[in-house]
Structures are given as structure tokens and as C-alpha cells.
Amino acid sequence: MTIPKFKRILLKLSGEAAMGDQTFGIDPATVARVAGEVKQAKDAGYQLCLVIGGGNIFRGMAGAAKGMDRATADYMGMLATVMNALAMQDALERLGVETRVQSAIPMASVCEPYIRRRAERHLEKNRVVIFAAGTGSPYFTTDSGAALRAAEMRCDALLKGTSVDGVYNADPKIDPDAVRYQQLTFSRVLSDDLKVMDASAVALCRDNDIPIVVFNIRETGNLARVLRGEGTSTIVNNQTEN
Ligand code: UDP
């Protein structure tokens, strides 16, 4: 499949991408490997924004299910994303990739606050920008944060790195006959409730015409491959399905 040429992309990774084989937290070796993927893409000439979730550390819903106040639990989840962002910044800078973290919740001694025009400048200077703390508001997820930042930064595409190589009509880890879609419309993803990203994130991408490319981040070299239009992935956009 050939995907259109993108220049500026936003890469969304869930917190689990930082976890490796662990069941919780951050595995520095895994973060270093993912950082290598990002470096490869940047070296190929792409401008890169990153959003990393926090599910490997804390999810608001899980806290709320155990009786916590939902908003408080969500703020804790957002703080978890800042830890992941700092781990990724560290890994990228050890590879020589200049990186800035901007948080939607200002924390001056840790990282920059989110300032769109400043982020723009960083990208122009060839720096990777990691947007932390999601949208800065509870009741959202980092998928929505990623879609929002992709729109604000006028990204050409949102790449969603997962542990499968695209969107299937059934769970490929359970059903051996599951078929991968090459391309889907946003409307189909929403109407069939396909698990691509949160509905609010999908709707935001649809309304702003930002294609979502779902691919496997666990395969080495895959991010750069998918950007070259060579890897296996599913693209979700506004074009009629073929
Ligand atoms: N979160 C939030 N608002 C946001 C982004 C994240 O409240 O804009 C909280 C929410 O509790 C969420 C947690 O941060 O569960 C971690 O983010 P997410 O679940 O999206 O991480 P992922 O599943 O991608 O690892």
C-alpha cells in the first residue's frame, strides 16, 4: 500500500510501548529501542511530534473504578504521561536527537509548558517535541490529546503505533481468520466501533482531515518503513473505501 507523502507527523504511542515485557512501568531498554525508531524517521527528513500515554503507570478509569474521584485519578494519569515523556526525551537525547517536552499541565522545573508557537519553532529547528499531560483536562485520554495536538500543529498524519500491524475485522490475536483493512473511513470506524482510537480522537481527525495510520511499533524499523509506504498498516481517512 502506498500512503501519501507526509512531512510532519504526530506519533501516538500508548504507555505500554514503554513497558516492554514488564507488566508495569518503564523499561529503559524498550524506550531506547522506540527512540531509535523515532530517530530513524527524523533522519529520513520528517518533523516529529510525539504523544505518549500513561497506561503503563496509571489510568484514571482504573483509579475511579476503585472509588477514587475520577478527576483526581485522571490528573494522576496525566502526571504519568509526563514521566513517560521524560524517559523518551532522555532516550532520544542519548541518541543525539534534540528533544523538548511540553506539558499541558505547567511544571516549570521539569519541562516547558505547552506553547503552540514555541513547539512550531522547535520543529523548524529539527527538534522532536513530546507533548505530555494529554489535553490537560480530565475525562479525556491521550488519544484525544494526540488528535488535538496533531490538529494544532497541522500535522499531515497521526501515526498510531500499536502491538498489531493495523485494524482488523476481529482480534487477530484470538481469531486466526481476522482480516486486516488496508483503508477505512473515519465514519466506518465510528459506526462499527472499530478499536482504532477513542471516538473523540477519531472525530477530531475526521473533522480536520488528518489521516490516522495504525501500524506495529514493536517491529524494528517499521516506523520508517510505514512512512516510506512500505510497511503493513491501515490508513483511516475521509476517502471512499476501496
Ligand atoms: N488523561 C486525562 N486527560 C488527558 C489525557 C490523559 O485525564 O487529556 C489521563 C487519563 O486518566 C488516562 C491517563 O491519563 O487514563 C493515561 O492516559 P491514556 O489512558 O490515554 O494512556 P495510554 O492508554 O495511551 O497508555
mmCIF file of C-alpha atoms and ligand atoms in Angstrom:
data_model
loop_
_atom_site.group_PDB
_atom_site.id
_atom_site.type_symbol
_atom_site.label_atom_id
_atom_site.label_comp_id
_atom_site.label_asym_id
_atom_site.label_seq_id
_atom_site.Cartn_x
_atom_site.Cartn_y
_atom_site.Cartn_z
ATOM 1 C CA MET A 1 0.000 0.000 0.000
ATOM 2 C CA THR A 2 1.266 3.465 -0.774
ATOM 3 C CA ILE A 3 0.416 6.085 1.742
ATOM 4 C CA PRO A 4 0.558 9.762 0.838
ATOM 5 C CA LYS A 5 3.781 11.683 1.421
ATOM 6 C CA PHE A 6 3.786 13.205 4.866
ATOM 7 C CA LYS A 7 6.177 15.834 6.128
ATOM 8 C CA ARG A 8 5.097 16.494 9.689
ATOM 9 C CA ILE A 9 3.705 13.642 11.683
ATOM 10 C CA LEU A 10 2.453 13.067 15.178
ATOM 11 C CA LEU A 11 3.346 9.684 16.611
ATOM 12 C CA LYS A 12 0.991 8.436 19.302
ATOM 13 C CA LEU A 13 2.197 5.601 21.499
ATOM 14 C CA SER A 14 0.373 4.117 24.414
ATOM 15 C CA GLY A 15 2.208 3.908 27.706
ATOM 16 C CA GLU A 16 2.501 0.168 27.141
ATOM 17 C CA ALA A 17 5.025 0.849 24.381
ATOM 18 C CA ALA A 18 7.430 1.931 27.148
ATOM 19 C CA MET A 19 6.816 -1.158 29.237
ATOM 20 C CA GLY A 20 8.494 -3.919 27.212
ATOM 21 C CA ASP A 21 7.879 -7.341 28.758
ATOM 22 C CA GLN A 22 7.199 -5.855 32.163
ATOM 23 C CA THR A 23 3.653 -5.649 33.494
ATOM 24 C CA PHE A 24 4.085 -2.133 34.813
ATOM 25 C CA GLY A 25 6.259 0.950 34.493
ATOM 26 C CA ILE A 26 9.111 1.971 32.246
ATOM 27 C CA ASP A 27 11.688 -0.369 30.727
ATOM 28 C CA PRO A 28 14.632 1.825 29.659
ATOM 29 C CA ALA A 29 15.804 -0.684 27.030
ATOM 30 C CA THR A 30 12.360 -0.662 25.391
ATOM 31 C CA VAL A 31 12.196 3.123 25.471
ATOM 32 C CA ALA A 32 15.667 3.234 23.905
ATOM 33 C CA ARG A 33 14.515 0.934 21.093
ATOM 34 C CA VAL A 34 11.464 3.085 20.361
ATOM 35 C CA ALA A 35 13.677 6.176 20.472
ATOM 36 C CA GLY A 36 15.771 4.513 17.761
ATOM 37 C CA GLU A 37 12.639 4.212 15.617
ATOM 38 C CA VAL A 38 11.915 7.909 16.108
ATOM 39 C CA LYS A 39 15.499 8.842 15.250
ATOM 40 C CA GLN A 40 15.334 6.802 12.048
ATOM 41 C CA ALA A 41 12.169 8.635 10.977
ATOM 42 C CA LYS A 42 13.633 12.002 11.854
ATOM 43 C CA ASP A 43 16.836 11.215 9.960
ATOM 44 C CA ALA A 44 14.651 10.422 6.936
ATOM 45 C CA GLY A 45 13.525 14.056 6.982
ATOM 46 C CA TYR A 46 10.237 14.008 8.877
ATOM 47 C CA GLN A 47 9.259 16.536 11.515
ATOM 48 C CA LEU A 48 8.116 14.586 14.514
ATOM 49 C CA CYS A 49 5.751 15.301 17.377
ATOM 50 C CA LEU A 50 5.168 12.616 19.994
ATOM 51 C CA VAL A 51 2.379 11.880 22.432
ATOM 52 C CA ILE A 52 2.882 9.006 24.860
ATOM 53 C CA GLY A 53 0.090 7.665 27.067
ATOM 54 C CA GLY A 54 0.388 6.786 30.709
ATOM 55 C CA GLY A 55 -1.408 3.464 30.943
ATOM 56 C CA ASN A 56 1.804 1.646 31.927
ATOM 57 C CA ILE A 57 1.768 3.643 35.158
ATOM 58 C CA PHE A 58 -1.732 4.882 35.939
ATOM 59 C CA ARG A 59 -5.122 5.117 34.265
ATOM 60 C CA GLY A 60 -7.787 7.400 35.669
ATOM 61 C CA MET A 61 -10.591 4.958 34.965
ATOM 62 C CA ALA A 62 -8.831 2.255 36.978
ATOM 63 C CA GLY A 63 -8.493 4.612 39.930
ATOM 64 C CA ALA A 64 -12.122 5.694 39.629
ATOM 65 C CA ALA A 65 -13.243 2.053 39.498
ATOM 66 C CA LYS A 66 -11.620 1.576 42.892
ATOM 67 C CA GLY A 67 -13.529 4.503 44.365
ATOM 68 C CA MET A 68 -11.222 7.460 43.646
ATOM 69 C CA ASP A 69 -12.595 10.754 42.457
ATOM 70 C CA ARG A 70 -12.430 10.477 38.640
ATOM 71 C CA ALA A 71 -10.931 13.910 38.003
ATOM 72 C CA THR A 72 -8.220 13.396 40.631
ATOM 73 C CA ALA A 73 -7.406 9.973 39.178
ATOM 74 C CA ASP A 74 -7.248 11.483 35.689
ATOM 75 C CA TYR A 75 -4.788 14.146 36.847
ATOM 76 C CA MET A 76 -2.629 11.332 38.222
ATOM 77 C CA GLY A 77 -2.853 9.652 34.816
ATOM 78 C CA MET A 78 -1.725 12.861 33.147
ATOM 79 C CA LEU A 79 1.254 13.065 35.516
ATOM 80 C CA ALA A 80 2.145 9.502 34.476
ATOM 81 C CA THR A 81 2.393 10.655 30.863
ATOM 82 C CA VAL A 82 4.950 13.265 31.913
ATOM 83 C CA MET A 83 7.172 10.520 33.340
ATOM 84 C CA ASN A 84 6.986 8.610 30.066
ATOM 85 C CA ALA A 85 7.731 11.789 28.120
ATOM 86 C CA LEU A 86 10.831 12.462 30.221
ATOM 87 C CA ALA A 87 12.002 8.865 29.769
ATOM 88 C CA MET A 88 11.611 9.217 25.992
ATOM 89 C CA GLN A 89 13.357 12.610 25.959
ATOM 90 C CA ASP A 90 16.253 11.057 27.836
ATOM 91 C CA ALA A 91 16.466 8.131 25.412
ATOM 92 C CA LEU A 92 16.268 10.398 22.353
ATOM 93 C CA GLU A 93 18.905 12.787 23.623
ATOM 94 C CA ARG A 94 21.229 9.881 24.344
ATOM 95 C CA LEU A 95 20.911 9.125 20.628
ATOM 96 C CA GLY A 96 21.774 12.732 19.848
ATOM 97 C CA VAL A 97 18.229 13.781 18.941
ATOM 98 C CA GLU A 98 17.411 17.206 20.366
ATOM 99 C CA THR A 99 14.076 16.890 22.124
ATOM 100 C CA ARG A 100 11.756 19.189 24.037
ATOM 101 C CA VAL A 101 8.940 18.131 26.325
ATOM 102 C CA GLN A 102 5.945 20.440 26.579
ATOM 103 C CA SER A 103 3.342 19.694 29.214
ATOM 104 C CA ALA A 104 -0.322 20.687 29.085
ATOM 105 C CA ILE A 105 -0.065 20.990 32.882
ATOM 106 C CA PRO A 106 2.666 23.564 33.521
ATOM 107 C CA MET A 107 5.537 22.298 35.668
ATOM 108 C CA ALA A 108 8.294 24.806 35.119
ATOM 109 C CA SER A 109 11.183 22.963 36.730
ATOM 110 C CA VAL A 110 10.551 19.753 34.791
ATOM 111 C CA CYS A 111 9.727 20.798 31.232
ATOM 112 C CA GLU A 112 8.289 23.569 29.097
ATOM 113 C CA PRO A 113 4.613 24.458 29.250
ATOM 114 C CA TYR A 114 2.648 23.760 26.069
ATOM 115 C CA ILE A 115 3.006 26.801 23.813
ATOM 116 C CA ARG A 116 1.973 26.050 20.271
ATOM 117 C CA ARG A 117 4.113 28.666 18.563
ATOM 118 C CA ARG A 118 7.125 27.623 20.557
ATOM 119 C CA ALA A 119 6.553 23.999 19.589
ATOM 120 C CA GLU A 120 6.384 25.161 15.973
ATOM 121 C CA ARG A 121 9.790 26.784 16.350
ATOM 122 C CA HIS A 122 11.275 23.610 17.847
ATOM 123 C CA LEU A 123 10.069 21.597 14.864
ATOM 124 C CA GLU A 124 11.548 24.135 12.462
ATOM 125 C CA LYS A 125 14.845 23.707 14.301
ATOM 126 C CA ASN A 126 14.627 19.978 13.699
ATOM 127 C CA ARG A 127 13.843 19.084 17.300
ATOM 128 C CA VAL A 128 11.430 16.371 18.325
ATOM 129 C CA VAL A 129 8.618 17.733 20.503
ATOM 130 C CA ILE A 130 6.914 15.473 23.026
ATOM 131 C CA PHE A 131 3.521 16.697 24.181
ATOM 132 C CA ALA A 132 2.899 15.496 27.716
ATOM 133 C CA ALA A 133 -0.109 15.542 30.071
ATOM 134 C CA GLY A 134 -2.596 14.892 27.274
ATOM 135 C CA THR A 135 -5.102 17.684 26.854
ATOM 136 C CA GLY A 136 -4.517 18.919 30.410
ATOM 137 C CA SER A 137 -8.128 18.114 31.254
ATOM 138 C CA PRO A 138 -9.657 15.112 32.995
ATOM 139 C CA TYR A 139 -12.222 12.918 31.238
ATOM 140 C CA PHE A 140 -10.024 12.814 28.144
ATOM 141 C CA THR A 141 -7.340 10.372 27.041
ATOM 142 C CA THR A 142 -4.010 10.789 25.347
ATOM 143 C CA ASP A 143 -5.640 9.655 22.083
ATOM 144 C CA SER A 144 -7.691 12.858 22.191
ATOM 145 C CA GLY A 145 -4.611 14.796 23.263
ATOM 146 C CA ALA A 146 -2.774 13.390 20.237
ATOM 147 C CA ALA A 147 -5.575 14.313 17.822
ATOM 148 C CA LEU A 148 -5.797 17.796 19.308
ATOM 149 C CA ARG A 149 -2.065 18.450 19.054
ATOM 150 C CA ALA A 150 -1.957 16.956 15.546
ATOM 151 C CA ALA A 151 -4.628 19.471 14.513
ATOM 152 C CA GLU A 152 -2.982 22.406 16.274
ATOM 153 C CA MET A 153 0.440 21.596 14.843
ATOM 154 C CA ARG A 154 -1.086 20.998 11.385
ATOM 155 C CA CYS A 155 0.396 17.523 11.171
ATOM 156 C CA ASP A 156 -0.069 15.674 7.890
ATOM 157 C CA ALA A 157 -0.908 12.448 9.695
ATOM 158 C CA LEU A 158 -1.327 10.861 13.076
ATOM 159 C CA LEU A 159 0.596 7.605 13.323
ATOM 160 C CA LYS A 160 -0.708 5.290 15.980
ATOM 161 C CA GLY A 161 1.950 2.767 16.982
ATOM 162 C CA THR A 162 0.402 -0.361 18.494
ATOM 163 C CA SER A 163 1.240 -4.024 19.008
ATOM 164 C CA VAL A 164 -0.660 -5.095 15.861
ATOM 165 C CA ASP A 165 0.034 -4.123 12.262
ATOM 166 C CA GLY A 166 -3.279 -2.407 11.543
ATOM 167 C CA VAL A 167 -7.022 -2.561 12.064
ATOM 168 C CA TYR A 168 -8.704 -5.966 11.732
ATOM 169 C CA ASN A 169 -12.330 -7.056 11.489
ATOM 170 C CA ALA A 170 -11.709 -9.244 14.563
ATOM 171 C CA ASP A 171 -8.935 -9.535 17.153
ATOM 172 C CA PRO A 172 -6.017 -11.135 15.216
ATOM 173 C CA LYS A 173 -4.521 -12.389 18.486
ATOM 174 C CA ILE A 174 -7.651 -14.503 19.068
ATOM 175 C CA ASP A 175 -9.179 -15.118 15.626
ATOM 176 C CA PRO A 176 -6.771 -16.604 13.003
ATOM 177 C CA ASP A 177 -9.216 -15.649 10.218
ATOM 178 C CA ALA A 178 -9.217 -11.973 11.140
ATOM 179 C CA VAL A 179 -8.704 -9.770 8.066
ATOM 180 C CA ARG A 180 -6.727 -6.536 8.091
ATOM 181 C CA TYR A 181 -8.211 -3.474 6.440
ATOM 182 C CA GLN A 182 -5.915 -1.554 4.080
ATOM 183 C CA GLN A 183 -8.010 1.574 4.302
ATOM 184 C CA LEU A 184 -11.088 2.660 6.203
ATOM 185 C CA THR A 185 -13.168 5.793 6.503
ATOM 186 C CA PHE A 186 -13.475 7.628 9.784
ATOM 187 C CA SER A 187 -17.239 7.132 9.559
ATOM 188 C CA ARG A 188 -16.868 3.352 9.341
ATOM 189 C CA VAL A 189 -14.505 3.298 12.309
ATOM 190 C CA LEU A 190 -17.082 5.241 14.318
ATOM 191 C CA SER A 191 -20.199 3.390 13.137
ATOM 192 C CA ASP A 192 -18.654 -0.093 13.523
ATOM 193 C CA ASP A 193 -16.960 0.913 16.779
ATOM 194 C CA LEU A 194 -13.609 -0.362 15.483
ATOM 195 C CA LYS A 195 -10.930 -0.017 18.115
ATOM 196 C CA VAL A 196 -8.586 2.401 16.409
ATOM 197 C CA MET A 197 -8.552 5.286 18.862
ATOM 198 C CA ASP A 198 -11.145 6.876 21.140
ATOM 199 C CA ALA A 199 -14.245 8.104 19.321
ATOM 200 C CA SER A 200 -13.490 11.727 20.251
ATOM 201 C CA ALA A 201 -9.998 11.426 18.765
ATOM 202 C CA VAL A 202 -11.332 9.819 15.578
ATOM 203 C CA ALA A 203 -13.997 12.527 15.226
ATOM 204 C CA LEU A 204 -11.409 15.279 15.668
ATOM 205 C CA CYS A 205 -9.197 13.735 12.981
ATOM 206 C CA ARG A 206 -12.190 13.315 10.666
ATOM 207 C CA ASP A 207 -13.279 16.924 11.094
ATOM 208 C CA ASN A 208 -9.764 18.201 10.462
ATOM 209 C CA ASP A 209 -8.955 15.716 7.704
ATOM 210 C CA ILE A 210 -5.943 14.215 9.466
ATOM 211 C CA PRO A 211 -5.378 10.601 8.360
ATOM 212 C CA ILE A 212 -4.673 8.056 11.091
ATOM 213 C CA VAL A 213 -2.161 5.341 10.225
ATOM 214 C CA VAL A 214 -2.235 2.307 12.506
ATOM 215 C CA PHE A 215 0.938 0.204 12.487
ATOM 216 C CA ASN A 216 3.078 -2.072 14.656
ATOM 217 C CA ILE A 217 5.719 -0.142 16.590
ATOM 218 C CA ARG A 218 7.196 -3.340 18.062
ATOM 219 C CA GLU A 219 8.787 -4.335 14.757
ATOM 220 C CA THR A 220 12.194 -2.776 14.369
ATOM 221 C CA GLY A 221 12.479 -0.281 11.519
ATOM 222 C CA ASN A 222 8.731 -0.273 10.969
ATOM 223 C CA LEU A 223 8.002 3.407 11.592
ATOM 224 C CA ALA A 224 10.394 4.491 8.840
ATOM 225 C CA ARG A 225 9.118 1.697 6.590
ATOM 226 C CA VAL A 226 5.491 2.724 7.013
ATOM 227 C CA LEU A 227 6.400 6.339 6.317
ATOM 228 C CA ARG A 228 8.041 5.212 3.080
ATOM 229 C CA GLY A 229 4.760 3.484 2.259
ATOM 230 C CA GLU A 230 6.334 0.034 2.514
ATOM 231 C CA GLY A 231 5.263 -1.415 5.828
ATOM 232 C CA THR A 232 1.986 -3.068 6.734
ATOM 233 C CA SER A 233 -0.578 -0.688 8.168
ATOM 234 C CA THR A 234 -4.156 0.512 7.972
ATOM 235 C CA ILE A 235 -4.925 4.064 6.952
ATOM 236 C CA VAL A 236 -8.099 5.749 8.182
ATOM 237 C CA ASN A 237 -9.124 8.799 6.183
ATOM 238 C CA ASN A 238 -12.035 10.581 4.523
ATOM 239 C CA GLN A 239 -11.595 8.855 1.150
ATOM 240 C CA THR A 240 -14.206 6.428 -0.102
ATOM 241 C CA GLU A 241 -13.288 2.857 0.813
ATOM 242 C CA ASN A 242 -11.844 0.753 -1.984
HETATM 243 N N1 UDP B 1 -5.667 11.657 30.905
HETATM 244 C C1 UDP B 1 -6.588 12.668 31.106
HETATM 245 N N2 UDP B 1 -6.703 13.641 30.158
HETATM 246 C C2 UDP B 1 -5.983 13.645 29.009
HETATM 247 C C3 UDP B 1 -5.059 12.603 28.797
HETATM 248 C C4 UDP B 1 -4.924 11.621 29.753
HETATM 249 O O1 UDP B 1 -7.269 12.699 32.110
HETATM 250 O O2 UDP B 1 -6.145 14.573 28.187
HETATM 251 C C5 UDP B 1 -5.439 10.637 31.958
HETATM 252 C C6 UDP B 1 -6.496 9.537 31.974
HETATM 253 O O3 UDP B 1 -6.741 9.187 33.324
HETATM 254 C C7 UDP B 1 -5.791 8.394 31.285
HETATM 255 C C8 UDP B 1 -4.360 8.566 31.734
HETATM 256 O O4 UDP B 1 -4.203 9.996 31.780
HETATM 257 O O5 UDP B 1 -6.288 7.140 31.683
HETATM 258 C C9 UDP B 1 -3.322 7.936 30.878
HETATM 259 O O6 UDP B 1 -3.568 8.190 29.512
HETATM 260 P P1 UDP B 1 -4.105 7.065 28.489
HETATM 261 O O7 UDP B 1 -5.060 6.155 29.186
HETATM 262 O O8 UDP B 1 -4.581 7.772 27.290
HETATM 263 O O9 UDP B 1 -2.761 6.276 28.189
HETATM 264 P P2 UDP B 1 -2.492 5.074 27.172
HETATM 265 O O10 UDP B 1 -3.697 4.170 27.181
HETATM 266 O O11 UDP B 1 -2.288 5.674 25.818
HETATM 267 O O12 UDP B 1 -1.249 4.436 27.699
#
